Structures are given as C-alpha cells and as structure tokens.
C-alpha cells in the first residue's frame, strides 16, 4: 500500500471512531440526565447533565491521546489503560443504572449497547493504529535498507571500473617499456656486430666511424624521444577521453535519477491532499490526474482526489494513454 492509501485508511478509522464516540456521548447524556435529575435535590436539577459530560469528556481525552501515542509509536503505561477502562465502566454503569434499578433486563441490554461498543471501539482503534504504525516503521526500514544496498552496489561498480581502467593503463605502460627495451637491445647488438666487423680497420676509419656513431646515436635518441613523446601524448589523450566519457555517463545517470526523484516527489505532493468534496481548479485537477495516472491509481481514486466527475477523469486518462502510445511509436520509429 502507498502512503495515500494508508492515510485514507487512517482517516476512515478516525472518522468512524469519532462517529461512534459522538453517538455514544449523545446517547449517554440523553440516558443519564433524567436519572441524575431524579437523584438530585430540588433546586440543583440543572446540574444533572454535568456528570455525563465529565465522563464523556474523559472518554474524548482517552481516545484522542491514544490515537496520538499510537501514531508516534509510544505507550503511556498503566494509567491510560486504567483511565480508559474506568471511563468505559462508568459510562456503562450510568447508562444501565436506571433500567437495572427498575429490574428491566431488556432496558439493561439496550442501554449497554452504546457503552460496550464505545469500549470495544477504543481498544480496537488503538490496536489498529499501533499495527499501522508498526507496519509503516517496518516499511521505512526496508526502503532505507534497499537504498543503502543500491548505493553500495553503485559504489562497487565505480570502484571496479576505476580499477579496470587503472590496470589497463599500467598494462599499456608495461608494453611500451618492454618494446623500448627490446629496441634498445637490438640496437646494441647491431652496434656490437658493426664494431666487430670494423675492428681491423679501426685505426684507419676511427674518425669517420666516430662521427657516424655520434650521428646515429643522436638520431636514435631523437627518434626515441619523439616516440616516447608521441606515446605520452596518446596516453594522455586516451585517458582524457576515458575520463570525459565516464563523467558524461555519470552526469547522465545523475540527471536521470534526479528527474525520476523530482517527478516522484511532485506526484506524491499532488496525491497527498486526500479526497476532496468539491471541484478543484481545472489546472490543479489536471496535475492531480496526471500524477494519479503515473502512480497507477484507478479512475475513481483520481476523481476523489480532484473532485471532478469520473467521466472527466476517464477522458484525461485516455488522453494520457494516447500520448504515451504516440511517444512509444515515435521511439520505435527512431
């Protein structure tokens, strides 16, 4: 159940409880006042309604504070229980006293209905509210745990991606170093072979060989430097492109998540008002119908929330379905 349905159930429970409490109070005042008038000295008969009003006021206090404590998940201890049963017992005794004194069993049974119903309703309403509060607490805990698991999974995926990218960079650098070392080894071997072949002519061609060797070594150093610089630039460009791609993907994911959360909050805010008894302005009503359609509520529930007729809400739902179908066809054609 979503929060709107839970609030609707709580409202129904509260309205029903107060209807029963009000009816029992009215019945108790009408029943007990004549009894008090007959047992009150002359001149003080005008005080007859005070006692049933005091007892009923205690009933109202018990029902109201039990509802608040149950919603907050608290417990008042033994005294609220004692007050609840004491007021219920007093109400029952005062209502059946007149019939009991007259020994009318049918009257006792009839006048006991409202007090007994009030007592049972107070206990049952308290149990319902405590159960609803416990269920809401468990639901919120489950949602927090689910969010924590999703965040942990996302963090693990990011760490895995970063570790994989780092390993790829290290592997590429290792390959470059090995290639450079291999090329240097081949160059040294070639130089040694050339020195061995020209050892016999060293005295005659030493100056020329020295110049050629210096030129060759200089060119080799320049070539190695150019090669290393080119590899460094390529690595930097590759790393930059990879970082930009990861940043774009992360930004797109965050934007999509923020849009979904913002849309969910807007829908929840529009649907949190509960049923209304009169038509809301059309623009506001359209927004509520759109939110109800997105949450999958029924046409009747949406009509209760905005105050418009079921036919008008059905027409808006059909417009949303047609719009969704057209967007789906456009996405499929693209």
XYZ file of C-alpha atoms in Angstrom:
334
model
C 0.000 0.000 0.000
C 1.207 3.514 -0.743
C 1.071 6.480 1.644
C -2.193 7.790 0.156
C -3.997 4.508 0.830
C -2.585 4.300 4.356
C -3.698 7.857 5.139
C -7.133 7.066 3.697
C -7.430 4.004 5.979
C -6.321 6.041 8.988
C -8.843 8.757 8.130
C -11.636 6.184 7.829
C -10.640 4.698 11.199
C -10.536 8.147 12.831
C -13.872 9.269 11.355
C -15.574 6.024 12.335
C -14.162 6.153 15.846
C -15.301 9.733 16.414
C -18.753 8.971 14.992
C -19.136 6.140 17.485
C -17.758 8.300 20.319
C -20.107 11.180 19.435
C -23.129 8.901 19.181
C -22.303 7.187 22.464
C -21.808 10.579 24.179
C -25.157 11.882 22.915
C -26.938 8.674 23.892
C -25.247 8.709 27.322
C -26.246 12.326 28.014
C -29.857 11.676 26.990
C -29.974 8.498 29.102
C -28.124 9.587 32.245
C -29.521 13.136 32.587
C -33.065 12.004 33.609
C -31.540 9.571 36.124
C -29.426 12.342 37.651
C -32.443 14.673 37.796
C -34.376 12.107 39.860
C -31.439 11.693 42.279
C -30.554 15.414 42.597
C -32.061 17.680 45.337
C -34.608 20.238 44.270
C -33.015 23.418 43.100
C -29.942 21.643 41.759
C -31.569 19.655 38.979
C -29.914 21.957 36.448
C -26.608 20.215 37.351
C -27.894 16.848 36.097
C -26.041 16.945 32.673
C -22.678 17.771 34.304
C -21.772 14.203 35.356
C -22.359 12.542 31.925
C -20.483 15.452 30.285
C -17.494 14.948 32.618
C -17.384 11.195 31.962
C -17.746 11.701 28.205
C -15.005 14.363 28.267
C -12.700 11.769 29.848
C -13.650 9.361 27.029
C -12.734 12.013 24.414
C -9.360 12.645 26.086
C -8.542 8.919 26.196
C -9.489 8.295 22.555
C -7.625 11.372 21.264
C -4.388 10.830 23.207
C -4.364 7.088 22.475
C -4.561 7.952 18.762
C -1.608 10.391 19.039
C 0.545 7.957 21.051
C -0.225 5.082 18.681
C 0.724 7.221 15.656
C 4.032 8.166 17.316
C 4.735 4.575 18.342
C 4.679 5.404 22.073
C 2.971 3.846 25.108
C 1.501 5.758 28.036
C 1.868 2.979 30.611
C -0.738 1.662 33.065
C -2.574 4.903 33.878
C -4.068 5.437 30.380
C -5.302 1.815 30.429
C -6.851 2.364 33.879
C -8.498 5.630 32.750
C -9.819 4.036 29.560
C -11.456 1.110 31.371
C -12.624 3.265 34.276
C -14.422 5.723 31.947
C -15.865 2.837 29.961
C -17.105 1.154 33.134
C -18.587 4.413 34.424
C -20.366 5.060 31.145
C -21.744 1.510 31.128
C -22.870 1.745 34.785
C -24.565 5.131 34.325
C -26.385 4.023 31.164
C -27.788 0.773 32.610
C -28.401 2.088 36.164
C -31.965 3.331 35.522
C -33.065 0.068 33.877
C -31.221 -2.000 36.490
C -32.966 -0.169 39.323
C -36.289 -0.888 37.605
C -35.177 -4.529 37.025
C -35.814 -4.231 33.295
C -33.411 -6.710 31.659
C -34.307 -5.606 28.151
C -33.589 -1.986 29.081
C -30.262 -3.010 30.597
C -29.311 -4.848 27.386
C -30.421 -1.978 25.128
C -28.641 0.735 27.151
C -25.477 -1.393 27.393
C -25.021 -1.480 23.598
C -23.579 2.040 23.156
C -21.121 1.897 26.146
C -19.895 -1.577 25.198
C -19.484 -0.516 21.571
C -17.543 2.554 22.756
C -15.210 0.454 24.942
C -14.516 -2.121 22.228
C -14.062 0.611 19.577
C -11.500 2.438 21.755
C -9.471 -0.755 22.301
C -9.764 -1.865 18.660
C -8.874 1.595 17.291
C -5.771 1.666 19.493
C -4.729 -1.792 18.269
C -5.313 -0.785 14.609
C -3.240 2.387 14.986
C -0.398 0.537 16.700
C -0.412 -2.069 13.920
C -0.389 0.633 11.213
C 2.490 2.455 12.947
C 4.492 -0.790 13.233
C 3.853 -1.610 9.565
C 4.930 1.891 8.471
C 8.102 1.650 10.562
C 8.971 -1.718 9.020
C 8.274 -0.392 5.512
C 10.511 2.645 6.046
C 13.308 0.424 7.399
C 13.035 -1.849 4.353
C 13.178 1.126 1.991
C 16.263 2.528 3.762
C 17.986 -0.861 3.543
C 17.143 -1.124 -0.153
C 18.538 2.374 -0.837
C 21.719 1.503 1.081
C 22.147 -1.679 -0.965
C 21.696 0.225 -4.233
C 24.226 2.871 -3.185
C 26.721 0.206 -2.129
C 26.281 -1.658 -5.436
C 26.823 1.577 -7.389
C 29.973 2.344 -5.373
C 31.307 -1.158 -6.009
C 30.664 -0.790 -9.737
C 32.507 2.537 -9.805
C 35.459 1.076 -7.929
C 35.559 -1.898 -10.314
C 35.528 0.425 -13.348
C 38.299 2.579 -11.905
C 40.398 -0.475 -11.028
C 39.927 -1.933 -14.517
C 40.925 1.365 -16.163
C 43.999 1.644 -13.937
C 45.052 -1.914 -14.760
C 44.632 -1.235 -18.471
C 46.839 1.874 -18.234
C 49.507 0.014 -16.285
C 49.455 -2.841 -18.812
C 49.835 -0.419 -21.716
C 52.771 1.314 -19.987
C 54.430 -2.066 -19.359
C 54.116 -2.982 -23.039
C 55.653 0.332 -24.073
C 58.600 -0.150 -21.710
C 59.193 -3.688 -22.931
C 59.081 -2.540 -26.568
C 61.537 0.248 -25.877
C 63.921 -2.090 -24.039
C 63.717 -4.597 -26.889
C 64.509 -1.946 -29.461
C 67.447 -0.724 -27.392
C 68.751 -4.286 -27.076
C 68.540 -4.826 -30.836
C 70.345 -1.539 -31.417
C 73.152 -2.503 -29.029
C 73.584 -5.888 -30.671
C 73.749 -4.267 -34.078
C 76.348 -1.800 -32.847
C 78.479 -4.579 -31.388
C 78.385 -6.514 -34.646
C 79.404 -3.454 -36.582
C 82.270 -2.805 -34.128
C 83.477 -6.375 -34.508
C 83.394 -6.152 -38.307
C 85.243 -2.893 -38.339
C 87.760 -3.705 -35.607
C 90.583 -4.364 -38.109
C 90.009 -1.010 -39.833
C 89.535 0.999 -36.608
C 92.798 2.936 -36.871
C 92.114 3.999 -40.434
C 88.452 4.832 -40.147
C 88.180 5.749 -36.438
C 87.374 9.376 -37.031
C 84.710 8.601 -39.633
C 83.185 5.842 -37.558
C 83.134 8.103 -34.519
C 81.284 10.782 -36.444
C 78.866 8.266 -37.900
C 78.302 6.701 -34.499
C 77.585 10.041 -32.884
C 75.201 10.949 -35.675
C 73.443 7.615 -35.433
C 73.201 7.780 -31.657
C 71.837 11.314 -31.859
C 69.204 10.253 -34.367
C 68.327 7.245 -32.276
C 67.902 9.439 -29.200
C 65.775 11.878 -31.134
C 63.694 9.042 -32.535
C 63.276 7.511 -29.086
C 62.369 10.892 -27.629
C 59.855 11.507 -30.408
C 58.446 8.007 -29.970
C 58.191 8.426 -26.178
C 56.600 11.871 -26.565
C 54.081 10.535 -29.080
C 53.188 7.643 -26.779
C 52.818 10.013 -23.815
C 50.507 12.299 -25.796
C 48.472 9.315 -26.989
C 48.149 8.023 -23.432
C 47.085 11.432 -22.166
C 44.514 11.783 -24.958
C 43.183 8.270 -24.287
C 42.980 8.936 -20.535
C 41.243 12.267 -21.148
C 38.688 10.695 -23.498
C 38.018 7.917 -20.995
C 37.532 10.377 -18.121
C 35.227 12.541 -20.242
C 33.170 9.511 -21.223
C 32.841 8.348 -17.592
C 31.931 11.881 -16.478
C 29.260 12.175 -19.198
C 27.763 8.807 -18.259
C 27.775 9.675 -14.529
C 26.178 13.079 -15.241
C 23.512 11.465 -17.422
C 22.752 8.889 -14.734
C 22.556 11.534 -12.017
C 20.312 13.739 -14.160
C 18.017 10.792 -14.949
C 17.838 9.782 -11.261
C 17.181 13.380 -10.197
C 14.399 13.697 -12.792
C 12.797 10.471 -11.569
C 13.076 11.512 -7.895
C 11.734 15.001 -8.665
C 8.793 13.541 -10.630
C 8.076 11.075 -7.797
C 8.140 13.869 -5.201
C 5.842 16.043 -7.324
C 3.395 13.157 -7.745
C 3.495 12.363 -4.031
C 2.890 16.032 -3.177
C -0.089 16.226 -5.533
C -1.595 12.984 -4.222
C -1.016 13.742 -0.539
C -4.065 16.002 -0.251
C -6.561 13.149 0.073
C -10.157 13.084 -1.194
C -11.967 16.415 -1.608
C -15.641 17.296 -1.530
C -15.625 19.989 -4.199
C -14.056 20.543 -7.612
C -10.533 21.817 -7.615
C -9.377 24.317 -10.287
C -9.011 22.604 -13.648
C -5.248 23.154 -13.942
C -4.674 21.721 -10.474
C -7.118 18.888 -11.186
C -5.252 18.029 -14.415
C -1.983 17.885 -12.491
C -3.520 15.550 -9.884
C -4.985 13.312 -12.625
C -1.601 13.186 -14.375
C 0.110 12.206 -11.084
C -2.575 9.588 -10.345
C -2.143 8.151 -13.856
C 1.611 7.932 -13.326
C 1.125 6.154 -9.965
C -1.371 3.684 -11.497
C -4.358 4.795 -9.373
C -7.872 3.960 -10.504
C -10.149 6.498 -12.207
C -12.424 6.586 -9.142
C -9.481 7.296 -6.799
C -8.287 10.118 -9.077
C -11.805 11.564 -9.208
C -11.998 11.571 -5.394
C -8.667 13.377 -5.188
C -9.547 16.179 -7.638
C -13.325 16.454 -7.047
C -14.225 16.167 -10.766
C -16.513 13.596 -12.312
C -15.422 10.075 -13.245
C -16.216 10.768 -16.911
C -13.974 13.827 -16.984
C -11.149 11.897 -15.272
C -11.633 8.955 -17.684
C -11.225 11.358 -20.632
C -7.966 12.694 -19.146
C -6.716 9.125 -18.581
C -7.440 8.293 -22.222
C -5.511 11.391 -23.340
C -2.533 10.261 -21.265
C -2.757 6.748 -22.739
C -2.877 8.138 -26.289
C 0.071 10.419 -25.564
C 2.065 7.509 -24.086
C 1.255 5.315 -27.105
C 2.313 8.037 -29.574
C 5.616 8.548 -27.725
C 6.208 4.798 -27.799
C 5.601 4.703 -31.581
C 7.924 7.675 -32.106
C 10.643 5.976 -30.051
C 10.196 2.746 -32.014
C 10.395 4.569 -35.375
C 13.601 6.330 -34.308
